[in-house]
Short mmCIF file of C-alpha atoms and ligand atoms in Angstrom, two decimals:
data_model
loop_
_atom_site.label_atom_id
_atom_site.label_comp_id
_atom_site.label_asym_id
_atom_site.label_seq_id
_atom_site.Cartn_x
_atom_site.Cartn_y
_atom_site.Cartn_z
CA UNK A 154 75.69 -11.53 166.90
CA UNK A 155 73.37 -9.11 168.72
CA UNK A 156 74.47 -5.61 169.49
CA UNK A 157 72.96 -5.51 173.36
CA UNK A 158 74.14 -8.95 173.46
CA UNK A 159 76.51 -9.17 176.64
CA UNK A 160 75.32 -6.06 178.18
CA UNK A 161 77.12 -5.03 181.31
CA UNK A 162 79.82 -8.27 180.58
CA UNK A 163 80.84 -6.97 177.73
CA UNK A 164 83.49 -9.84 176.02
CA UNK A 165 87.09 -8.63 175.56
CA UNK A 166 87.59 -7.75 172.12
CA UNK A 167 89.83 -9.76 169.33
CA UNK A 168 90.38 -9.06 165.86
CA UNK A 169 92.42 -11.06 163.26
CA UNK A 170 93.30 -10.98 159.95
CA UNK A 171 94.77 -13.16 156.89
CA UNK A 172 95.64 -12.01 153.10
CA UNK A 173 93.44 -13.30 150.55
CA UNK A 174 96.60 -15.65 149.28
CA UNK A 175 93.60 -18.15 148.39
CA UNK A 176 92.68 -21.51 150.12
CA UNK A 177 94.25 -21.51 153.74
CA UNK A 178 97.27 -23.57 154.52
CA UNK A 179 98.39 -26.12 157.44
CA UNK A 180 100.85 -23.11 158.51
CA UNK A 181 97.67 -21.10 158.83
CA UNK A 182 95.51 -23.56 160.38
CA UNK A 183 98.18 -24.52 163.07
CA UNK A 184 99.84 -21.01 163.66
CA UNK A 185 96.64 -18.93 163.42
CA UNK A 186 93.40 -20.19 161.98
CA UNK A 187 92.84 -23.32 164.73
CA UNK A 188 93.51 -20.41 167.31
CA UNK A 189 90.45 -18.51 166.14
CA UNK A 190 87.89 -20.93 166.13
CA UNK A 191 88.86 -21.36 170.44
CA UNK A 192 88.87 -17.86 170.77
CA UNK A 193 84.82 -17.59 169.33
CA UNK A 194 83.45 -18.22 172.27
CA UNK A 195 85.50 -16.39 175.03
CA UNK A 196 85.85 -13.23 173.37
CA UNK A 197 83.94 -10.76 170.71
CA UNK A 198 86.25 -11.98 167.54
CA UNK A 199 85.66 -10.10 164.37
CA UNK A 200 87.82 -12.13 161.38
CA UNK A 201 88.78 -10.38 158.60
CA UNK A 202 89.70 -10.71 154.94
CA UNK A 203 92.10 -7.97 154.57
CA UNK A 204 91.75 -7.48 150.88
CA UNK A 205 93.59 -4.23 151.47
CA UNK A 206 96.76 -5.52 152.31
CA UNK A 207 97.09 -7.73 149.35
CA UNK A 208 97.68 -4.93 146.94
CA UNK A 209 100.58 -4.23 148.71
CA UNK A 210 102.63 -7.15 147.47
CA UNK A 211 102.32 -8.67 143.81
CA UNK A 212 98.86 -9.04 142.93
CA UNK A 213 96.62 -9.60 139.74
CA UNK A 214 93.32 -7.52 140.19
CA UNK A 215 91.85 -10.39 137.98
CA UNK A 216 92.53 -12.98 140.73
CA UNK A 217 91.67 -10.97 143.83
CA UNK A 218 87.81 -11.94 143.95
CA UNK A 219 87.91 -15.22 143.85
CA UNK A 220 91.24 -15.42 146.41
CA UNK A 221 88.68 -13.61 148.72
CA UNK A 222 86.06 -15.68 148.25
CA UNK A 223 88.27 -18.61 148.64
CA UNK A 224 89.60 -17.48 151.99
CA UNK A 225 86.50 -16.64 153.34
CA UNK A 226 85.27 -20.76 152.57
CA UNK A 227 88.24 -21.59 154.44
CA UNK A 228 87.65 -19.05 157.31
CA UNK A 229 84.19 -21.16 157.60
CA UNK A 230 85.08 -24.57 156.63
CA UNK A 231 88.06 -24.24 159.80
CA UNK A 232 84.50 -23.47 161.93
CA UNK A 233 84.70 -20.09 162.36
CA UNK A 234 80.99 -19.31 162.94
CA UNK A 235 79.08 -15.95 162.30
CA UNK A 236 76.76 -16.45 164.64
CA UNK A 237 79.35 -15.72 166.99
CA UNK A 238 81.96 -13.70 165.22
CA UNK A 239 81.99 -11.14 162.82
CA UNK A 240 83.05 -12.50 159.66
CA UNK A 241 83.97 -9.50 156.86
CA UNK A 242 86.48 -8.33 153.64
CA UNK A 243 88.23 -5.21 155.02
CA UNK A 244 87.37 -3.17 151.49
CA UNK A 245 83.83 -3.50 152.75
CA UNK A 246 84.67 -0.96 155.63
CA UNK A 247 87.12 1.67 154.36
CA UNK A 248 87.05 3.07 157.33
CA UNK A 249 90.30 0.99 157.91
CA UNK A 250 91.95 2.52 154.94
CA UNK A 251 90.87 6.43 156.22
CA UNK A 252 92.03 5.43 159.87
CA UNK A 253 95.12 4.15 158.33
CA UNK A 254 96.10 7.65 156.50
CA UNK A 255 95.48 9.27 159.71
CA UNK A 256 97.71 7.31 161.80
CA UNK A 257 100.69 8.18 159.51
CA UNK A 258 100.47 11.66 161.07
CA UNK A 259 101.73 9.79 164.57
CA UNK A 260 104.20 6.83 162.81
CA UNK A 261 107.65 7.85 162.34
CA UNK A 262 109.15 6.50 159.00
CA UNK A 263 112.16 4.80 160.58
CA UNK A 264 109.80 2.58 162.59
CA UNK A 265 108.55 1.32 159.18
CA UNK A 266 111.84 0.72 157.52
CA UNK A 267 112.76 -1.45 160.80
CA UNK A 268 110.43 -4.09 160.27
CA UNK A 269 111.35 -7.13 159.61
CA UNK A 270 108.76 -8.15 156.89
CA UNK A 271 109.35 -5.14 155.06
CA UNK A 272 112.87 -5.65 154.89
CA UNK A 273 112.44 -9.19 153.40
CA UNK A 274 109.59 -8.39 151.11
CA UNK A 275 111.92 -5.15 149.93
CA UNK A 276 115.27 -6.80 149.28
CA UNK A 277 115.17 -7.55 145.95
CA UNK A 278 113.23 -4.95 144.84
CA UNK A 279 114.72 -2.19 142.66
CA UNK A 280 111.10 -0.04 143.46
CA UNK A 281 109.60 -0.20 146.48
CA UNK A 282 106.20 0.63 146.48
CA UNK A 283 105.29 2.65 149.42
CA UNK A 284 102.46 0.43 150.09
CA UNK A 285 104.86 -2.20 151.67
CA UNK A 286 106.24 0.21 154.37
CA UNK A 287 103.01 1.55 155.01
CA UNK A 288 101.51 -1.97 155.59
CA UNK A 289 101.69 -1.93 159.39
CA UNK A 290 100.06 1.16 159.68
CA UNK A 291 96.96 -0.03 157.90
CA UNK A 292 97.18 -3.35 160.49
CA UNK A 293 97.18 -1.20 163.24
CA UNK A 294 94.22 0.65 161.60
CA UNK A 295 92.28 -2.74 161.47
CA UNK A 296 93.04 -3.72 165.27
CA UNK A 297 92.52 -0.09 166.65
CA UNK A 298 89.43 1.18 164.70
CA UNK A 299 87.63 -1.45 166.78
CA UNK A 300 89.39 -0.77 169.97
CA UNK A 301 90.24 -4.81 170.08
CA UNK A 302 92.67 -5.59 173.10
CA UNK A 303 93.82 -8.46 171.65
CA UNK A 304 95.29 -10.32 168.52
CA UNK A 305 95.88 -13.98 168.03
CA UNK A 306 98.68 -14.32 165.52
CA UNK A 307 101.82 -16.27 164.33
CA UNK A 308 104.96 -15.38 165.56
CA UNK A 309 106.17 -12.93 162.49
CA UNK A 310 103.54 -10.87 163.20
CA UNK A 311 104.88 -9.57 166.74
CA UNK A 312 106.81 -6.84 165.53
CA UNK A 313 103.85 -5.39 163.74
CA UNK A 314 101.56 -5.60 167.06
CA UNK A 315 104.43 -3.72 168.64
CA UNK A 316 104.18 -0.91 166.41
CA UNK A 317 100.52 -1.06 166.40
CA UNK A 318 100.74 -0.53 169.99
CA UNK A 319 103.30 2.37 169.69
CA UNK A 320 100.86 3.73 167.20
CA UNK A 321 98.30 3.77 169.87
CA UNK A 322 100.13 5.46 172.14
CA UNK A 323 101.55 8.34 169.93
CA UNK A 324 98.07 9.20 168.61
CA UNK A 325 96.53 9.02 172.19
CA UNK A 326 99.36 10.96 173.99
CA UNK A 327 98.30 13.56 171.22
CA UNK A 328 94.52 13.71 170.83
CA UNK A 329 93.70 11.93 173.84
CA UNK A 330 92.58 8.33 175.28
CA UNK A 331 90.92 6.37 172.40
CA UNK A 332 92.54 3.43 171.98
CA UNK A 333 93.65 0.13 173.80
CA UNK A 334 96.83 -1.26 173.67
CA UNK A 335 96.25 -4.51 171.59
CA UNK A 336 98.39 -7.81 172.87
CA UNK A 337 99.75 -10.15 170.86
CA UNK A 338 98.30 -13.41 171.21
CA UNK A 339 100.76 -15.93 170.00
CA UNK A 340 99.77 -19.36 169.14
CA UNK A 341 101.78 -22.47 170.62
CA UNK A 342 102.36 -23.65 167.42
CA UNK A 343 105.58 -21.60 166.79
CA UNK A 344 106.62 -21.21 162.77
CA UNK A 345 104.94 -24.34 160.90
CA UNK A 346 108.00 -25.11 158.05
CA UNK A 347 107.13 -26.09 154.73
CA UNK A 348 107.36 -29.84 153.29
CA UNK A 349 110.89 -28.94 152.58
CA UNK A 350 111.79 -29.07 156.04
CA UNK A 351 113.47 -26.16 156.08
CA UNK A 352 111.65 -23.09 155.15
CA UNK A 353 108.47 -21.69 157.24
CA UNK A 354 105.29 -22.96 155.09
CA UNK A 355 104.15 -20.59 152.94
CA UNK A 356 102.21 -20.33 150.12
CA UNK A 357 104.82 -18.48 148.00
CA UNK A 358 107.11 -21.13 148.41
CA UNK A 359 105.08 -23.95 147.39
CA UNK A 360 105.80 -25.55 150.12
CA UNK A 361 102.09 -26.29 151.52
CA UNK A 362 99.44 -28.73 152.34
CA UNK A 363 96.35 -26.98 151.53
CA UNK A 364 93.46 -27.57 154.65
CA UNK A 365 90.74 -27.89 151.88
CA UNK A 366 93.01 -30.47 149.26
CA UNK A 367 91.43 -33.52 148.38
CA UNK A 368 92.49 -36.82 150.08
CA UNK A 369 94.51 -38.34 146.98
CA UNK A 370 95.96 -34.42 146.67
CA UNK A 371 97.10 -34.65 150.37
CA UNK A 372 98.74 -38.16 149.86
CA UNK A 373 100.67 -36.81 147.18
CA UNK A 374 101.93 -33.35 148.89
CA UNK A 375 102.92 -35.49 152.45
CA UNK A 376 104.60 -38.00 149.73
CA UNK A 377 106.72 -35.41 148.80
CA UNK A 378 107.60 -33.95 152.17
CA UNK A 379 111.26 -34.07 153.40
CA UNK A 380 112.30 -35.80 156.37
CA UNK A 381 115.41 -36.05 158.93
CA UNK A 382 118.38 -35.65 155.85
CA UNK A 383 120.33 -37.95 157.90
CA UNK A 384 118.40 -40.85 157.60
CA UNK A 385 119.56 -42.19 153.75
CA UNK A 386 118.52 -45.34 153.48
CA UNK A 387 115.53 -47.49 154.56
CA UNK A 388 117.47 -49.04 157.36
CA UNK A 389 119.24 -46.30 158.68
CA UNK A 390 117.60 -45.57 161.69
CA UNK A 391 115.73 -41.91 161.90
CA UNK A 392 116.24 -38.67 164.13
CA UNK A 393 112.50 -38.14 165.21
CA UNK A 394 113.70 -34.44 166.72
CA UNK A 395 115.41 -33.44 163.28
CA UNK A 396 112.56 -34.54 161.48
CA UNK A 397 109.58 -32.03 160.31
CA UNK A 398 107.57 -34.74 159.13
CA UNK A 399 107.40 -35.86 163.38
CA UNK A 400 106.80 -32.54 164.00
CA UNK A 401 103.78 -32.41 161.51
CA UNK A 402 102.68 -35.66 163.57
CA UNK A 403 102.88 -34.40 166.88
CA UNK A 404 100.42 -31.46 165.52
CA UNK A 405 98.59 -33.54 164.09
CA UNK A 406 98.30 -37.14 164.44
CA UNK A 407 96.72 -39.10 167.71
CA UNK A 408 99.06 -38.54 170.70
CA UNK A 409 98.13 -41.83 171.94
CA UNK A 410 100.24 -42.85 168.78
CA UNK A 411 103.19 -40.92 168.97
CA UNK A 412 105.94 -42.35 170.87
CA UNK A 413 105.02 -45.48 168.62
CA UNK A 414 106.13 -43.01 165.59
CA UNK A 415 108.95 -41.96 166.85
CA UNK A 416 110.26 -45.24 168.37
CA UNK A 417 109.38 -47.05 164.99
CA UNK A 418 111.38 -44.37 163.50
CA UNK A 419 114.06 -44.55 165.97
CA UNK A 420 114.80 -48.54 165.14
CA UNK A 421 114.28 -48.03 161.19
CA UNK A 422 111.55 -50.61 161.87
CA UNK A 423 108.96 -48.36 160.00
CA UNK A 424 110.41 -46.82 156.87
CA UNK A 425 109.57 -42.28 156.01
CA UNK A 426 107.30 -43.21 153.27
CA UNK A 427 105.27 -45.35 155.16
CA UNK A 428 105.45 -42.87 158.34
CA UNK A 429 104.39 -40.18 156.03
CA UNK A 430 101.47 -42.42 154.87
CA UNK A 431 99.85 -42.48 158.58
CA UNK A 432 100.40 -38.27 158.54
CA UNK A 433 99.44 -37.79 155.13
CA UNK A 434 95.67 -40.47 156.99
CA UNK A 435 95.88 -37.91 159.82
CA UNK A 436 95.54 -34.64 157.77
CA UNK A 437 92.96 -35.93 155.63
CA UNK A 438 90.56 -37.51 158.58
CA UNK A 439 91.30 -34.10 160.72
CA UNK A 440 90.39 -31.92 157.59
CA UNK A 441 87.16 -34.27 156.39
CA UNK A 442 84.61 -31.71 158.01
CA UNK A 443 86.27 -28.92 156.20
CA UNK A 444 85.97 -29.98 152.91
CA UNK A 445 82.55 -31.30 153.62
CA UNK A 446 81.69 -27.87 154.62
CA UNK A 447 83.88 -25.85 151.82
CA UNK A 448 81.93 -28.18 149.76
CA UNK A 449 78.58 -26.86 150.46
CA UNK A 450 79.96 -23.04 150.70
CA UNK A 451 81.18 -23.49 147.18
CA UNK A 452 77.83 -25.30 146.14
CA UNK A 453 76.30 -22.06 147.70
CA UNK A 454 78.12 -18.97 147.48
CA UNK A 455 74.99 -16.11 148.06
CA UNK A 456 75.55 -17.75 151.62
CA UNK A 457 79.29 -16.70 151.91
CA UNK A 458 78.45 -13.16 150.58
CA UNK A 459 74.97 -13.13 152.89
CA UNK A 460 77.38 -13.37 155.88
CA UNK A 461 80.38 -11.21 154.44
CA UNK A 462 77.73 -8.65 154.07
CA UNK A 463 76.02 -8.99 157.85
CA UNK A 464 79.64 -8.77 159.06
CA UNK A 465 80.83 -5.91 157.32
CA UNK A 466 77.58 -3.79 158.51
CA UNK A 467 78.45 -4.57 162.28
CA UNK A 468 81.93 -4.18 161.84
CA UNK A 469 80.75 -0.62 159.91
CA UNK A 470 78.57 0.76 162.61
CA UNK A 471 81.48 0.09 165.23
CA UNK A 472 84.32 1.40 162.80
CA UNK A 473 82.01 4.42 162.30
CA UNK A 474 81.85 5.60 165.53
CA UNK A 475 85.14 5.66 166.11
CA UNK A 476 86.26 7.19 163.21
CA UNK A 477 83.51 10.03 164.28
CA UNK A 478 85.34 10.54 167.38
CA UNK A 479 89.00 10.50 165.79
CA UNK A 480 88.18 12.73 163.13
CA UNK A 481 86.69 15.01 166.10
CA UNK A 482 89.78 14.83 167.92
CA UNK A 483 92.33 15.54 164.96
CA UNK A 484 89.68 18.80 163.60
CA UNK A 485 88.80 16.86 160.80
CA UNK A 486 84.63 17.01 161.65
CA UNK A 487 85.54 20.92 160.56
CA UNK A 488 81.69 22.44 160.45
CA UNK A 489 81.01 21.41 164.12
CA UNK A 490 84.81 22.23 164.96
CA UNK A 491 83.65 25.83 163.40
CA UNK A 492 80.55 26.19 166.48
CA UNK A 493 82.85 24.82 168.77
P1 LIG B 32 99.93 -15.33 155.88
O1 LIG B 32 99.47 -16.55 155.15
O2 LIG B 32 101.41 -15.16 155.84
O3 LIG B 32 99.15 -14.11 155.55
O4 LIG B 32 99.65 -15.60 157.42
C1 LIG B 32 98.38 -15.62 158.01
C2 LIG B 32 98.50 -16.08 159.46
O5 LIG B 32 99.00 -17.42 159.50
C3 LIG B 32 99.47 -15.24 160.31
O6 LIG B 32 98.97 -15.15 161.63
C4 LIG B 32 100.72 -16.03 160.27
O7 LIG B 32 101.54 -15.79 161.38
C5 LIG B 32 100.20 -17.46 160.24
N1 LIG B 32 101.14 -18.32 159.50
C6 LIG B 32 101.38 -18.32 158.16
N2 LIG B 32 102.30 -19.23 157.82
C7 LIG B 32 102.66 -19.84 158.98
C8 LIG B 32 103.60 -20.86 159.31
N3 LIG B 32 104.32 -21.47 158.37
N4 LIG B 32 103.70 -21.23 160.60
C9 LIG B 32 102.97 -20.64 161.56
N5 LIG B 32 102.06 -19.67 161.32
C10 LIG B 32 101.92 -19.26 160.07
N1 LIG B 33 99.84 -8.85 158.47
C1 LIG B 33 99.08 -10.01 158.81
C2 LIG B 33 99.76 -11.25 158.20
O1 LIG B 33 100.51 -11.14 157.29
C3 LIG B 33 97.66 -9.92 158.30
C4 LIG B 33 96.92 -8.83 158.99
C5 LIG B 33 96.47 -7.66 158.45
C6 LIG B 33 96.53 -8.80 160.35
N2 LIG B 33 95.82 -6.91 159.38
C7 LIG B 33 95.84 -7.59 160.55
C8 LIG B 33 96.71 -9.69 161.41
C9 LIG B 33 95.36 -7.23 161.80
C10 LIG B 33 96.23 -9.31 162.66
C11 LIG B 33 95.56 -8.10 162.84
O2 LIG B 33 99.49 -12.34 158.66
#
C-alpha cells in the first residue's frame, strides 16, 4: 500500500492481532480471521503477529519462529492481502513494546488484576509473571501507536479494548489529545466451542479443526466431534439447537442445505456420523484455496518474510512518528525539551 494513497479520504484505521499459537483454527477463522479479510477493503487494516505477547504465557523460544511463520501462512492463505493491508510480526517494530512501558505510567494496577483473561490464565499459578497482567497494556500499545479507531475481535477480547480505551483517555487527559478511542468490532460469530461441544475452541484444549489440515486430517477431527448428548442411539431422534456440530453447519455448510440437516436430524432419518460427514465435506471444500495457497507460501517462504518485512517498515515509519510526539509530550525527547 502507497503512503499518499487515499489522500484527502483517508480510510478509517483497523488494527488486529493473533498470538503466534501456530496454524490458525476454525475458532479463529469464524470469530476473527474471516472478519479481516472483509474489512481489507473498507478500511486501512494493518494485521499483526504479536510475537510479543506470546512470551507472556508458556512458551519455548525454540518453537517461536516457526509458530510465527506458521501464522503468518495462515494470515495469507485466509486471503488477507498485502497489497492492501499491512501484514507484520510486532518484534519487528518495538516501538509497541516502548509505547507499552510508557502507558503503565497512566494504567492503574487494579484495572489489570480485573481482567478476566488474566484471572483465568493466573489461577493456577503459584508465580505469576508480571508479563500476564501487563498484557493489555502492550495491546493497547499495538492499537494506539497507530491511532487505529477500530478493532475487529472475538468476544473475550472486549474487556481488553475497554481498557485500551481507558488507557487512551488517562494518557490524553494528561499529555494531551493523541489518541483515538479504538471500538471494538465484534464478529457475529459469537464464541466458536471446541469439538467437545462444550468448551470455546482453542488450541490449548485440543479441541480444534485446523483451517490449513489436510482433507483425510479434517475427516478424522469432525469424526471425533461431539454432538447433542441426548441423542444415544442411531434412532433416537436429534436436538439440532443443542447440537454444536449444527452449529458448525450453519457456519459453515450451504444454507440452501440446512433445514434439510436439521430436519434429517430431527426424524433420526440421517444418523451424527453421517451428518458430520457432509460438515467434515464442507470444511474441507471451504478451506481448499487455503491450503492451495499455504501450500505455495510454504514452498516459498523468502515471499512470507519479503512481505513481513514491507509491512513492518510501514507500520515503523507510522509507529515512529508517534512515538516522536509521545515521548515529546511525556519530556522524554530531553535535548530539545532542554531549548525549549
Ligand atoms: P487466540 O487464538 O485466542 O489468540 O485468538 C485470536 C482471535 O481469534 C481473537 O480475536 C479471538 O477472540 C478469536 N477466537 C479464538 N478462539 C475463538 C473461538 N473459539 N470462538 C470465537 N473466536 C475465537
Ligand atoms: N489479545 C489478543 C488475543 O488474545 C491478541 C492481541 C494482541 C490483539 N494485541 C492485539 C488483538 C491488538 C487486537 C488488537 O486474541
Amino acid at each position: 500500500m502507497s503512503e499518499g494513497e487515499g489522500q484527502g479520504e483517508r480510510k478509517p484505521r483497523v488494527f488486529s492481532g493473533m498470538q503466534p499459537s501456530g496454524e490458525a483454527h476454525l475458532g479463529n477463522y469464524l470469530g476473527a480471521l474471516r472478519q479481516w479479510v472483509d474489512m481489507q477493503n473498507e478500511y486501512d487494516c494493518f494485521f499483526c503477529v504479536v510475537d510479543d505477547h506470546a512470551i507472556t504465557g508458556e512458551f519455548a523460544g525454540e518453537a517461536l519462529p516457526t509458530r510465527t511463520f506458521e501464522l503468518a501462512v495462515s494470515f495469507l492463505a485466509v486471503g488477507l492481502d498485502p497489497s492492501r493491508s499491512t501484514i507484520f510480526v510486532q518484534s519487528d517494530v518495538p516501538e509497541h513494546t516502548e509505547l507499552s512501558w510508557l502507558f503503565n505510567a497512566v494504567t492503574p494496577v487494579g484495572d489489570l488484576e480485573r481482567m478476566t483473561q488474566y484471572k483465568d490464565k493466573t489461577a493456577r499459578l503459584s508465580s505469576i509473571p508480571v508479563g500476564l497482567l501487563n498484557y493489555p497494556v502492550l495491546q493497547a500499545a499495538d492499537i494506539l501507536i497507530y491511532r487505529a479507531e477500530l478493532v475487529p475481535v472475538g468476544e473475550d477480547q472486549i474487556q481488553h479494548l475497554e481498557l485500551a480505551r481507558e488507557i487512551a483517555r488517562r494518557w490524553n487527559a494528561r499529555f494531551g489529545d493523541v489518541f483515538p478511542e479504538p471500538r471494538a468490532l465484534v464478529s457475529g460469530s459469537g464464541r466458536i466451542l471446541g469439538l467437545d461441544g462444550s468448551a470455546k475452541m482453542s488450541k490449548s484444549l485440543g479441541n480444534t479443526v485446523s483451517i490449513l489440515a489436510e482433507p483425510d486430517e479434517i475427516r478424522e477431527r469432525v469424526r471425533t466431534a461431539v454432538t447433542d448428548p441426548q441423542r444415544v442411539r442411531r434412532t433416537d431422534p436429534g436436538r439440532p439447537d443443542f447440537c454444536n456440530v449444527y452449529t458448525l453447519h450453519e457456519h459453515l455448510t450451504d444454507p440452501a442445505l440446512l433445514p434439510d440437516i436439521a430436519e434429517q436430524c430431527r426424524t433420526a432419518q440421517r444418523g451424527c456420523v453421517e451428518c458430520k460427514g457432509i460438515l467434515a465435506d464442507a470444511i474441507i471444500e471451504r478451506f481448499a484455496p487455503f491450503r492451495e495457497r499455504a501450500r505455495h507460501y510454504r514452498e516459498n517462504p523468502e515471499e512470507v518474510v519479503a512481505i513481513l518485512d514491507d509491512g513492518a517498515e510501514r507500520a515503523r515509519s507510522l509507529a515512529r512518528e508517534t512515538m516522536a510526539e509521545v515521548r515529546a509530550r511525556m519530556g522524554l525527547d530531553w535535548r530539545k525539551g532542554l531549548s525549549r
